[in-house]
Amino acid sequence: MLDFRFLSPTEIIFGKGTETAAGEECKKYGKKVLFHYGGQSIKKSGLYDAIVASLKAAGLDFVELGGVQPNPRLRLVREGIRLCREEGVDFILAVGGGSVIDSAKAIALGVPYGGDVWDFYIGQAQPGQALPTGAVLTLPATGSEASRASVITDQDSGLKRSVNFEPSRPRFAIMNPELTFTLPPFQTACGVADIMSHAMERYFTAVPHVELTDRLCEAVLKTVINNAPMVLSEPENYDARAEIMWAGTLAHNDLLTTGRVSDFASHMIEHELSAFNDVAHGAGLAIVFPAWMRYVYKHDVARFVRFAAEVWNVEPSYFLPERTALEGIKRLRAFFRSLGLPVSLAEIGVYPEHFEALAKNTRRFKGGKVGNFVKLDTDDIIEILRLAQ
Amino acid sequence: MLDFRFLSPTEIIFGKGTETAAGEECKKYGKKVLFHYGGQSIKKSGLYDAIVASLKAAGLDFVELGGVQPNPRLRLVREGIRLCREEGVDFILAVGGGSVIDSAKAIALGVPYGGDVWDFYIGQAQPGQALPTGAVLTLPATGSEASRASVITDQDSGLKRSVNFEPSRPRFAIMNPELTFTLPPFQTACGVADIMSHAMERYFTAVPHVELTDRLCEAVLKTVINNAPMVLSEPENYDARAEIMWAGTLAHNDLLTTGRVSDFASHMIEHELSAFNDVAHGAGLAIVFPAWMRYVYKHDVARFVRFAAEVWNVEPSYFLPERTALEGIKRLRAFFRSLGLPVSLAEIGVYPEHFEALAKNTRRFKGGKVGNFVKLDTDDIIEILRLAQ
């Protein structure tokens, strides 16, 4: 087990009707709020009105900025920064899924910074401070509600880049599983793939003797695998929605990384995919992750046997461990397909002629290789994309 | 799943040599430190000198108060409060196991309070504030390094009582598994029993559909069960010590309680045992917990079957679930015995003539019944003590 520091100070406010607490929570940290959100869905569902009522009831002044899209755009972030400065905003409330929260974090980083916020994302500057943020989560997926991460896409350059900054963790995350009842099945499935990827990116480590966190990763994965079919067949199953929602937070608040090194190569390859053709992040992961596994499993067959046996209940072929390892990967791919997700690049219109550019973009700001479980160069990434055809 | 709030803001600083960071961490929160510890063991091990050096290197002024005993005493707490007031202490650093940390939390509650600190423990007053504390952990067991809890014994009245107060969570917990290499086997085993009890007290809940936290509890239990024999046979096995140490924190920082109701009846019965004859807390739990299980398992046989199958790898007797349930309890008791712990009251000199007083004391400040999984009255507690004979 490696040495580590772990700090996860986001207060989780979980349960039915908790969105009504938003105003009082914001009031603990700020006086003037930016209410940041996405499209029409929160207006249709009544959540928009509930948040406005809660902010008003708390006596808070606020301005609003909607229009966050999936793969949130740098352009709107810059608009948000301008708005916050003009209006003297001192707290940002993100109401939506990971895209809205990531956009809020980017705005929060940009407001106190003299230069352009994109500098942080392309490694040209290190953030020193950020406005405080809070989240009302409507889509369990990215774990952004309690993570350090923010992922932004610059449409002009076609790049999707992330930044991890400790003070970017939201002060609070309001999580009401009822708010996820109306999610379309495809979005639900994409969220499930994202949550599972976060757990798997931590699970596949080269660090030995990390038993507790192995088991915590498996707990998250098994819970999600068990509850995902339930929420697809019964969208208003509160408990199943709640299991997935809480699993989504724990998959990415860094608990599962304690004492180990994670491998975000699949995530980085996927970021290029979705910057390239705007495929939903979770759908891209469902394509990339099993292919990555098939490419790297020989580096630690025993770990893939454990994955197959513990997560997928594959009966180990003791004398043919590779067979067990491959069966686990096969089940993961079949599971993603059963959720209605694409599992090949052809399904989303990405073909071999795109592979080289995608592979190069993945490494563009990394200089050397990507990944930790196995370090990948451009040729490796092309091979993984071939396996994902 | 029940609604919940979860906040666990203690910063964990985990790994080799981390005790040297103590001074710099204290400096973030205070100017004058009370260095609180137990007996001679930290002087023999060199930890005392390392802490003094670290406090001095950080330029901090400090006073010290040693002498904390297992089942920490109210008398020393009162002395600590007096000392902190006289010396203008604004931060308390606890260096030791749960007893030292609990004692530090009690002092931290008492310093800003006008009345007697014991008022909080017997429910006569609610704490409003506390001095900040930090911990350097030397014994994984109580989880006090990141919990709200503090347990204190008043020798005059023979009562052991606890208080749970959110601001009592230490600001940081420094955890170096190397510091646990020299723990005697019996103390190691007592710690293991305490950690397992914290996970089991959360596991045995009457709240339905709490799958993720069921699995998290199982992850903690299985890791501890797997690593405990390793640390007993190889006391300097760093990784095994590290697994147990981190499991001990997660077992009691409230993560495993999210969305469910825990049952601390066994803990409360044990508190009376150790107030009565000063048996080590973990040893008392090893006696009480299996007996509690045998008394209550019929209230939810399925949960005990899950415990047997998932935690102890008992092959389920599908048509005789009670047999599976009882086999799980039997394996728990055998495991405690294998660690060198007592598993019957006779072994620690507690006999049937003591049962009624013990049962009555357990409920003395609770008014009604104790426990949540099953609510217990005096007669129930006596029956459990009989099963523990």
mmCIF file of N, CA, C and O in Angstrom, chain A residues 1-16 21 25 28 208-213 215-216 219-220 222-223 226-227 230 237-240 242-243 246-247 250 255 258, chain B residues 1-16 21 25 28 208-213 215-216 219-220 222-223 226-227 230 237-240 242-243 246-247 250 255 258:
data_model
loop_
_atom_site.group_PDB
_atom_site.id
_atom_site.type_symbol
_atom_site.label_atom_id
_atom_site.label_comp_id
_atom_site.label_asym_id
_atom_site.label_seq_id
_atom_site.Cartn_x
_atom_site.Cartn_y
_atom_site.Cartn_z
ATOM 1 N N MET A 1 0.846 -1.196 0.000
ATOM 2 C CA MET A 1 0.000 0.000 0.000
ATOM 3 C C MET A 1 0.885 1.251 0.000
ATOM 4 O O MET A 1 1.868 1.308 0.721
ATOM 5 N N LEU A 2 0.525 2.207 -0.827
ATOM 6 C CA LEU A 2 1.299 3.444 -0.896
ATOM 7 C C LEU A 2 0.865 4.428 0.194
ATOM 8 O O LEU A 2 -0.261 4.360 0.689
ATOM 9 N N ASP A 3 1.745 5.367 0.530
ATOM 10 C CA ASP A 3 1.370 6.463 1.424
ATOM 11 C C ASP A 3 0.307 7.315 0.737
ATOM 12 O O ASP A 3 0.277 7.402 -0.502
ATOM 13 N N PHE A 4 -0.545 7.944 1.509
ATOM 14 C CA PHE A 4 -1.551 8.817 0.888
ATOM 15 C C PHE A 4 -2.038 9.892 1.848
ATOM 16 O O PHE A 4 -1.880 9.755 3.074
ATOM 17 N N ARG A 5 -2.597 10.939 1.274
ATOM 18 C CA ARG A 5 -3.410 11.900 2.024
ATOM 19 C C ARG A 5 -4.822 11.793 1.480
ATOM 20 O O ARG A 5 -5.009 11.662 0.269
ATOM 21 N N PHE A 6 -5.795 11.842 2.355
ATOM 22 C CA PHE A 6 -7.192 11.741 1.913
ATOM 23 C C PHE A 6 -8.027 12.764 2.668
ATOM 24 O O PHE A 6 -8.009 12.817 3.885
ATOM 25 N N LEU A 7 -8.729 13.568 1.891
ATOM 26 C CA LEU A 7 -9.580 14.600 2.474
ATOM 27 C C LEU A 7 -10.812 14.701 1.587
ATOM 28 O O LEU A 7 -10.704 14.944 0.385
ATOM 29 N N SER A 8 -11.970 14.465 2.159
ATOM 30 C CA SER A 8 -13.195 14.511 1.363
ATOM 31 C C SER A 8 -14.240 15.297 2.142
ATOM 32 O O SER A 8 -15.111 14.722 2.785
ATOM 33 N N PRO A 9 -14.112 16.621 2.125
ATOM 34 C CA PRO A 9 -14.911 17.431 3.043
ATOM 35 C C PRO A 9 -16.286 17.851 2.519
ATOM 36 O O PRO A 9 -16.985 18.601 3.200
ATOM 37 N N THR A 10 -16.691 17.385 1.338
ATOM 38 C CA THR A 10 -18.008 17.751 0.820
ATOM 39 C C THR A 10 -19.104 17.178 1.718
ATOM 40 O O THR A 10 -19.119 15.973 1.972
ATOM 41 N N GLU A 11 -19.992 18.025 2.176
ATOM 42 C CA GLU A 11 -21.101 17.508 2.997
ATOM 43 C C GLU A 11 -22.172 16.920 2.080
ATOM 44 O O GLU A 11 -22.659 17.596 1.162
ATOM 45 N N ILE A 12 -22.543 15.676 2.324
ATOM 46 C CA ILE A 12 -23.553 14.996 1.508
ATOM 47 C C ILE A 12 -24.907 15.139 2.193
ATOM 48 O O ILE A 12 -25.054 14.800 3.365
ATOM 49 N N ILE A 13 -25.876 15.657 1.445
ATOM 50 C CA ILE A 13 -27.229 15.817 1.977
ATOM 51 C C ILE A 13 -28.120 14.974 1.072
ATOM 52 O O ILE A 13 -28.448 15.365 -0.046
ATOM 53 N N PHE A 14 -28.439 13.780 1.546
ATOM 54 C CA PHE A 14 -28.973 12.730 0.686
ATOM 55 C C PHE A 14 -30.394 12.363 1.101
ATOM 56 O O PHE A 14 -30.639 12.076 2.272
ATOM 57 N N GLY A 15 -31.307 12.343 0.147
ATOM 58 C CA GLY A 15 -32.638 11.846 0.469
ATOM 59 C C GLY A 15 -33.753 12.615 -0.201
ATOM 60 O O GLY A 15 -33.530 13.558 -0.969
ATOM 61 N N LYS A 16 -34.956 12.200 0.127
ATOM 62 C CA LYS A 16 -36.157 12.766 -0.488
ATOM 63 C C LYS A 16 -36.333 14.248 -0.148
ATOM 64 O O LYS A 16 -36.230 14.635 1.015
ATOM 65 N N ALA A 21 -33.382 22.302 0.648
ATOM 66 C CA ALA A 21 -32.363 22.839 1.565
ATOM 67 C C ALA A 21 -31.322 23.686 0.844
ATOM 68 O O ALA A 21 -30.432 24.271 1.483
ATOM 69 N N GLU A 25 -28.215 26.054 2.548
ATOM 70 C CA GLU A 25 -26.828 25.588 2.414
ATOM 71 C C GLU A 25 -25.955 26.641 1.745
ATOM 72 O O GLU A 25 -24.834 26.898 2.175
ATOM 73 N N LYS A 28 -24.660 29.502 3.910
ATOM 74 C CA LYS A 28 -23.523 29.277 4.819
ATOM 75 C C LYS A 28 -22.217 29.782 4.216
ATOM 76 O O LYS A 28 -21.241 29.991 4.930
ATOM 77 N N PRO A 208 0.836 -3.418 -5.311
ATOM 78 C CA PRO A 208 0.419 -4.655 -4.639
ATOM 79 C C PRO A 208 -0.159 -4.404 -3.240
ATOM 80 O O PRO A 208 0.078 -3.355 -2.653
ATOM 81 N N HIS A 209 -0.866 -5.387 -2.729
ATOM 82 C CA HIS A 209 -1.448 -5.398 -1.375
ATOM 83 C C HIS A 209 -2.293 -4.154 -1.106
ATOM 84 O O HIS A 209 -1.932 -3.287 -0.304
ATOM 85 N N VAL A 210 -3.388 -4.081 -1.798
ATOM 86 C CA VAL A 210 -4.342 -2.985 -1.585
ATOM 87 C C VAL A 210 -5.715 -3.638 -1.417
ATOM 88 O O VAL A 210 -6.668 -3.323 -2.122
ATOM 89 N N GLU A 211 -5.787 -4.525 -0.465
ATOM 90 C CA GLU A 211 -6.953 -5.389 -0.341
ATOM 91 C C GLU A 211 -8.228 -4.633 0.026
ATOM 92 O O GLU A 211 -9.291 -4.869 -0.562
ATOM 93 N N LEU A 212 -8.133 -3.738 1.002
ATOM 94 C CA LEU A 212 -9.348 -3.038 1.421
ATOM 95 C C LEU A 212 -9.939 -2.244 0.257
ATOM 96 O O LEU A 212 -11.140 -2.306 -0.008
ATOM 97 N N THR A 213 -9.091 -1.514 -0.445
ATOM 98 C CA THR A 213 -9.615 -0.713 -1.560
ATOM 99 C C THR A 213 -10.025 -1.585 -2.747
ATOM 100 O O THR A 213 -10.941 -1.233 -3.472
ATOM 101 N N ARG A 215 -11.553 -4.333 -2.344
ATOM 102 C CA ARG A 215 -12.896 -4.765 -1.936
ATOM 103 C C ARG A 215 -13.903 -3.608 -2.000
ATOM 104 O O ARG A 215 -15.082 -3.815 -2.299
ATOM 105 N N LEU A 216 -13.450 -2.398 -1.700
ATOM 106 C CA LEU A 216 -14.352 -1.246 -1.797
ATOM 107 C C LEU A 216 -14.739 -1.018 -3.265
ATOM 108 O O LEU A 216 -15.902 -0.729 -3.570
ATOM 109 N N ALA A 219 -17.227 -3.556 -4.171
ATOM 110 C CA ALA A 219 -18.532 -3.250 -3.564
ATOM 111 C C ALA A 219 -19.302 -2.258 -4.433
ATOM 112 O O ALA A 219 -20.502 -2.424 -4.683
ATOM 113 N N VAL A 220 -18.611 -1.230 -4.887
ATOM 114 C CA VAL A 220 -19.252 -0.227 -5.750
ATOM 115 C C VAL A 220 -19.696 -0.871 -7.066
ATOM 116 O O VAL A 220 -20.835 -0.699 -7.515
ATOM 117 N N LYS A 222 -20.272 -4.102 -7.869
ATOM 118 C CA LYS A 222 -21.344 -5.083 -7.740
ATOM 119 C C LYS A 222 -22.690 -4.422 -7.457
ATOM 120 O O LYS A 222 -23.730 -4.850 -7.965
ATOM 121 N N THR A 223 -22.662 -3.373 -6.647
ATOM 122 C CA THR A 223 -23.905 -2.670 -6.342
ATOM 123 C C THR A 223 -24.492 -2.039 -7.599
ATOM 124 O O THR A 223 -25.696 -2.123 -7.852
ATOM 125 N N ASN A 226 -25.823 -4.678 -10.003
ATOM 126 C CA ASN A 226 -27.070 -5.273 -9.513
ATOM 127 C C ASN A 226 -28.262 -4.331 -9.645
ATOM 128 O O ASN A 226 -29.391 -4.770 -9.892
ATOM 129 N N ASN A 227 -28.026 -3.046 -9.479
ATOM 130 C CA ASN A 227 -29.147 -2.098 -9.461
ATOM 131 C C ASN A 227 -29.455 -1.458 -10.812
ATOM 132 O O ASN A 227 -30.559 -0.949 -11.008
ATOM 133 N N MET A 230 -32.442 -2.851 -12.571
ATOM 134 C CA MET A 230 -33.657 -2.470 -11.819
ATOM 135 C C MET A 230 -34.122 -1.076 -12.200
ATOM 136 O O MET A 230 -35.313 -0.850 -12.404
ATOM 137 N N ASN A 237 -37.935 3.238 -9.040
ATOM 138 C CA ASN A 237 -37.521 2.427 -7.894
ATOM 139 C C ASN A 237 -36.548 3.269 -7.066
ATOM 140 O O ASN A 237 -35.363 3.396 -7.382
ATOM 141 N N TYR A 238 -37.060 3.855 -5.986
ATOM 142 C CA TYR A 238 -36.264 4.802 -5.197
ATOM 143 C C TYR A 238 -34.968 4.186 -4.693
ATOM 144 O O TYR A 238 -33.889 4.765 -4.818
ATOM 145 N N ASP A 239 -35.079 3.004 -4.077
ATOM 146 C CA ASP A 239 -33.899 2.410 -3.456
ATOM 147 C C ASP A 239 -32.819 2.080 -4.482
ATOM 148 O O ASP A 239 -31.637 2.303 -4.236
ATOM 149 N N ALA A 240 -33.239 1.552 -5.640
ATOM 150 C CA ALA A 240 -32.246 1.224 -6.668
ATOM 151 C C ALA A 240 -31.590 2.499 -7.194
ATOM 152 O O ALA A 240 -30.376 2.548 -7.401
ATOM 153 N N ALA A 242 -31.233 5.185 -5.484
ATOM 154 C CA ALA A 242 -30.401 5.683 -4.387
ATOM 155 C C ALA A 242 -29.062 4.941 -4.327
ATOM 156 O O ALA A 242 -28.007 5.558 -4.126
ATOM 157 N N GLU A 243 -29.087 3.633 -4.514
ATOM 158 C CA GLU A 243 -27.843 2.852 -4.493
ATOM 159 C C GLU A 243 -26.882 3.363 -5.561
ATOM 160 O O GLU A 243 -25.683 3.549 -5.318
ATOM 161 N N TRP A 246 -25.488 7.021 -4.713
ATOM 162 C CA TRP A 246 -24.451 7.073 -3.668
ATOM 163 C C TRP A 246 -23.177 6.387 -4.159
ATOM 164 O O TRP A 246 -22.066 6.846 -3.897
ATOM 165 N N ALA A 247 -23.341 5.295 -4.910
ATOM 166 C CA ALA A 247 -22.175 4.615 -5.495
ATOM 167 C C ALA A 247 -21.415 5.568 -6.416
ATOM 168 O O ALA A 247 -20.180 5.573 -6.439
ATOM 169 N N LEU A 250 -19.122 7.838 -4.292
ATOM 170 C CA LEU A 250 -17.990 7.132 -3.673
ATOM 171 C C LEU A 250 -17.001 6.612 -4.714
ATOM 172 O O LEU A 250 -15.826 6.393 -4.405
ATOM 173 N N LEU A 255 -11.776 8.105 -2.312
ATOM 174 C CA LEU A 255 -11.694 7.037 -1.313
ATOM 175 C C LEU A 255 -11.106 5.771 -1.934
ATOM 176 O O LEU A 255 -10.264 5.102 -1.331
ATOM 177 N N THR A 258 -7.226 5.492 -2.307
ATOM 178 C CA THR A 258 -6.310 5.611 -1.163
ATOM 179 C C THR A 258 -5.317 4.449 -1.151
ATOM 180 O O THR A 258 -5.708 3.291 -1.163
ATOM 181 N N MET B 1 -33.472 2.576 1.664
ATOM 182 C CA MET B 1 -32.389 3.415 2.177
ATOM 183 C C MET B 1 -32.977 4.663 2.843
ATOM 184 O O MET B 1 -33.881 5.281 2.298
ATOM 185 N N LEU B 2 -32.433 4.999 3.991
ATOM 186 C CA LEU B 2 -32.920 6.181 4.707
ATOM 187 C C LEU B 2 -32.207 7.441 4.218
ATOM 188 O O LEU B 2 -31.106 7.373 3.681
ATOM 189 N N ASP B 3 -32.840 8.587 4.419
ATOM 190 C CA ASP B 3 -32.175 9.864 4.157
ATOM 191 C C ASP B 3 -30.988 10.001 5.124
ATOM 192 O O ASP B 3 -31.018 9.470 6.238
ATOM 193 N N PHE B 4 -29.965 10.713 4.692
ATOM 194 C CA PHE B 4 -28.834 10.909 5.598
ATOM 195 C C PHE B 4 -28.071 12.178 5.242
ATOM 196 O O PHE B 4 -28.179 12.703 4.138
ATOM 197 N N ARG B 5 -27.302 12.643 6.234
ATOM 198 C CA ARG B 5 -26.253 13.637 6.001
ATOM 199 C C ARG B 5 -24.940 12.966 6.331
ATOM 200 O O ARG B 5 -24.859 12.234 7.304
ATOM 201 N N PHE B 6 -23.925 13.217 5.533
ATOM 202 C CA PHE B 6 -22.624 12.609 5.783
ATOM 203 C C PHE B 6 -21.536 13.642 5.580
ATOM 204 O O PHE B 6 -21.470 14.299 4.545
ATOM 205 N N LEU B 7 -20.708 13.783 6.609
ATOM 206 C CA LEU B 7 -19.614 14.746 6.556
ATOM 207 C C LEU B 7 -18.451 14.124 7.299
ATOM 208 O O LEU B 7 -18.582 13.774 8.462
ATOM 209 N N SER B 8 -17.346 13.948 6.611
ATOM 210 C CA SER B 8 -16.188 13.323 7.254
ATOM 211 C C SER B 8 -14.955 14.133 6.892
ATOM 212 O O SER B 8 -14.193 13.777 6.009
ATOM 213 N N PRO B 9 -14.781 15.264 7.573
ATOM 214 C CA PRO B 9 -13.761 16.213 7.130
ATOM 215 C C PRO B 9 -12.365 16.002 7.705
ATOM 216 O O PRO B 9 -11.481 16.809 7.438
ATOM 217 N N THR B 10 -12.148 14.935 8.476
ATOM 218 C CA THR B 10 -10.807 14.695 9.031
ATOM 219 C C THR B 10 -9.822 14.398 7.900
ATOM 220 O O THR B 10 -10.068 13.507 7.092
ATOM 221 N N GLU B 11 -8.722 15.141 7.860
ATOM 222 C CA GLU B 11 -7.721 14.851 6.836
ATOM 223 C C GLU B 11 -6.860 13.672 7.286
ATOM 224 O O GLU B 11 -6.290 13.683 8.376
ATOM 225 N N ILE B 12 -6.782 12.659 6.433
ATOM 226 C CA ILE B 12 -6.007 11.462 6.756
ATOM 227 C C ILE B 12 -4.618 11.610 6.144
ATOM 228 O O ILE B 12 -4.486 11.861 4.945
ATOM 229 N N ILE B 13 -3.603 11.450 6.988
ATOM 230 C CA ILE B 13 -2.212 11.543 6.526
ATOM 231 C C ILE B 13 -1.600 10.196 6.846
ATOM 232 O O ILE B 13 -1.253 9.908 7.992
ATOM 233 N N PHE B 14 -1.539 9.341 5.825
ATOM 234 C CA PHE B 14 -1.303 7.913 6.031
ATOM 235 C C PHE B 14 0.011 7.489 5.408
ATOM 236 O O PHE B 14 0.268 7.764 4.242
ATOM 237 N N GLY B 15 0.849 6.796 6.178
ATOM 238 C CA GLY B 15 2.043 6.211 5.574
ATOM 239 C C GLY B 15 3.267 6.296 6.470
ATOM 240 O O GLY B 15 3.208 6.770 7.615
ATOM 241 N N LYS B 16 4.354 5.837 5.901
ATOM 242 C CA LYS B 16 5.609 5.739 6.651
ATOM 243 C C LYS B 16 6.139 7.117 7.074
ATOM 244 O O LYS B 16 6.177 8.043 6.264
ATOM 245 N N ALA B 21 5.155 14.975 10.483
ATOM 246 C CA ALA B 21 4.333 16.104 10.015
ATOM 247 C C ALA B 21 3.475 16.698 11.127
ATOM 248 O O ALA B 21 2.777 17.696 10.911
ATOM 249 N N GLU B 25 1.084 20.212 10.970
ATOM 250 C CA GLU B 25 -0.377 20.071 10.940
ATOM 251 C C GLU B 25 -1.019 20.831 12.103
ATOM 252 O O GLU B 25 -2.031 21.515 11.915
ATOM 253 N N LYS B 28 -1.500 24.602 11.683
ATOM 254 C CA LYS B 28 -2.606 25.116 10.854
ATOM 255 C C LYS B 28 -3.794 25.542 11.709
ATOM 256 O O LYS B 28 -4.653 26.283 11.250
ATOM 257 N N PRO B 208 -34.289 -1.860 5.169
ATOM 258 C CA PRO B 208 -34.122 -2.672 3.959
ATOM 259 C C PRO B 208 -33.427 -1.908 2.833
ATOM 260 O O PRO B 208 -33.375 -0.685 2.836
ATOM 261 N N HIS B 209 -32.909 -2.667 1.852
ATOM 262 C CA HIS B 209 -32.283 -2.131 0.638
ATOM 263 C C HIS B 209 -31.177 -1.130 0.959
ATOM 264 O O HIS B 209 -31.280 0.064 0.698
ATOM 265 N N VAL B 210 -30.130 -1.663 1.537
ATOM 266 C CA VAL B 210 -28.937 -0.864 1.829
ATOM 267 C C VAL B 210 -27.738 -1.643 1.288
ATOM 268 O O VAL B 210 -26.783 -1.937 1.997
ATOM 269 N N GLU B 211 -27.818 -1.940 0.013
ATOM 270 C CA GLU B 211 -26.874 -2.876 -0.596
ATOM 271 C C GLU B 211 -25.442 -2.352 -0.617
ATOM 272 O O GLU B 211 -24.510 -3.079 -0.285
ATOM 273 N N LEU B 212 -25.274 -1.096 -1.023
ATOM 274 C CA LEU B 212 -23.905 -0.580 -1.123
ATOM 275 C C LEU B 212 -23.225 -0.609 0.245
ATOM 276 O O LEU B 212 -22.088 -1.064 0.374
ATOM 277 N N THR B 213 -23.925 -0.142 1.266
ATOM 278 C CA THR B 213 -23.298 -0.118 2.595
ATOM 279 C C THR B 213 -23.175 -1.528 3.185
ATOM 280 O O THR B 213 -22.239 -1.791 3.930
ATOM 281 N N ARG B 215 -22.284 -4.012 1.394
ATOM 282 C CA ARG B 215 -21.045 -4.473 0.742
ATOM 283 C C ARG B 215 -19.811 -3.763 1.303
ATOM 284 O O ARG B 215 -18.739 -4.349 1.405
ATOM 285 N N LEU B 216 -19.965 -2.486 1.660
ATOM 286 C CA LEU B 216 -18.829 -1.769 2.255
ATOM 287 C C LEU B 216 -18.480 -2.377 3.620
ATOM 288 O O LEU B 216 -17.310 -2.555 3.957
ATOM 289 N N ALA B 219 -16.693 -5.527 3.017
ATOM 290 C CA ALA B 219 -15.317 -5.269 2.558
ATOM 291 C C ALA B 219 -14.397 -5.028 3.750
ATOM 292 O O ALA B 219 -13.286 -5.566 3.825
ATOM 293 N N VAL B 220 -14.868 -4.217 4.705
ATOM 294 C CA VAL B 220 -14.072 -3.934 5.905
ATOM 295 C C VAL B 220 -13.865 -5.223 6.707
ATOM 296 O O VAL B 220 -12.744 -5.550 7.117
ATOM 297 N N LYS B 222 -14.072 -8.460 5.795
ATOM 298 C CA LYS B 222 -13.256 -9.476 5.139
ATOM 299 C C LYS B 222 -11.772 -9.086 5.140
ATOM 300 O O LYS B 222 -10.893 -9.928 5.314
ATOM 301 N N THR B 223 -11.515 -7.808 4.950
ATOM 302 C CA THR B 223 -10.126 -7.351 4.947
ATOM 303 C C THR B 223 -9.490 -7.562 6.321
ATOM 304 O O THR B 223 -8.354 -8.039 6.424
ATOM 305 N N ASN B 226 -8.932 -11.260 7.032
ATOM 306 C CA ASN B 226 -7.832 -11.813 6.238
ATOM 307 C C ASN B 226 -6.465 -11.354 6.745
ATOM 308 O O ASN B 226 -5.492 -12.112 6.695
ATOM 309 N N ASN B 227 -6.389 -10.137 7.240
ATOM 310 C CA ASN B 227 -5.093 -9.580 7.627
ATOM 311 C C ASN B 227 -4.728 -9.775 9.092
ATOM 312 O O ASN B 227 -3.548 -9.687 9.451
ATOM 313 N N MET B 230 -2.255 -12.468 9.764
ATOM 314 C CA MET B 230 -0.940 -12.056 9.229
ATOM 315 C C MET B 230 -0.195 -11.182 10.216
ATOM 316 O O MET B 230 1.001 -11.363 10.438
ATOM 317 N N ASN B 237 4.679 -6.861 9.342
ATOM 318 C CA ASN B 237 4.169 -6.896 7.971
ATOM 319 C C ASN B 237 3.455 -5.565 7.710
ATOM 320 O O ASN B 237 2.311 -5.348 8.124
ATOM 321 N N TYR B 238 4.145 -4.654 7.047
ATOM 322 C CA TYR B 238 3.625 -3.293 6.866
ATOM 323 C C TYR B 238 2.256 -3.270 6.189
ATOM 324 O O TYR B 238 1.321 -2.603 6.647
ATOM 325 N N ASP B 239 2.151 -3.999 5.078
ATOM 326 C CA ASP B 239 0.895 -3.931 4.319
ATOM 327 C C ASP B 239 -0.292 -4.463 5.120
ATOM 328 O O ASP B 239 -1.371 -3.885 5.088
ATOM 329 N N ALA B 240 -0.069 -5.555 5.831
ATOM 330 C CA ALA B 240 -1.165 -6.111 6.630
ATOM 331 C C ALA B 240 -1.550 -5.144 7.757
ATOM 332 O O ALA B 240 -2.739 -4.925 8.028
ATOM 333 N N ALA B 242 -1.184 -1.967 7.601
ATOM 334 C CA ALA B 242 -1.822 -0.825 6.943
ATOM 335 C C ALA B 242 -3.282 -1.123 6.608
ATOM 336 O O ALA B 242 -4.165 -0.271 6.790
ATOM 337 N N GLU B 243 -3.566 -2.323 6.122
ATOM 338 C CA GLU B 243 -4.953 -2.686 5.789
ATOM 339 C C GLU B 243 -5.847 -2.549 7.031
ATOM 340 O O GLU B 243 -6.942 -2.000 6.984
ATOM 341 N N TRP B 246 -6.306 1.256 8.164
ATOM 342 C CA TRP B 246 -7.236 2.043 7.348
ATOM 343 C C TRP B 246 -8.668 1.510 7.506
ATOM 344 O O TRP B 246 -9.630 2.275 7.588
ATOM 345 N N ALA B 247 -8.786 0.201 7.629
ATOM 346 C CA ALA B 247 -10.114 -0.391 7.868
ATOM 347 C C ALA B 247 -10.702 0.136 9.177
ATOM 348 O O ALA B 247 -11.910 0.403 9.266
ATOM 349 N N LEU B 250 -12.281 3.585 8.576
ATOM 350 C CA LEU B 250 -13.508 3.549 7.760
ATOM 351 C C LEU B 250 -14.656 2.830 8.477
ATOM 352 O O LEU B 250 -15.824 3.071 8.174
ATOM 353 N N LEU B 255 -19.241 6.450 7.418
ATOM 354 C CA LEU B 255 -19.510 6.051 6.031
ATOM 355 C C LEU B 255 -20.400 4.811 5.987
ATOM 356 O O LEU B 255 -21.343 4.743 5.195
ATOM 357 N N THR B 258 -24.250 5.280 6.408
ATOM 358 C CA THR B 258 -25.047 6.139 5.530
ATOM 359 C C THR B 258 -26.269 5.398 5.016
ATOM 360 O O THR B 258 -26.165 4.324 4.432
#
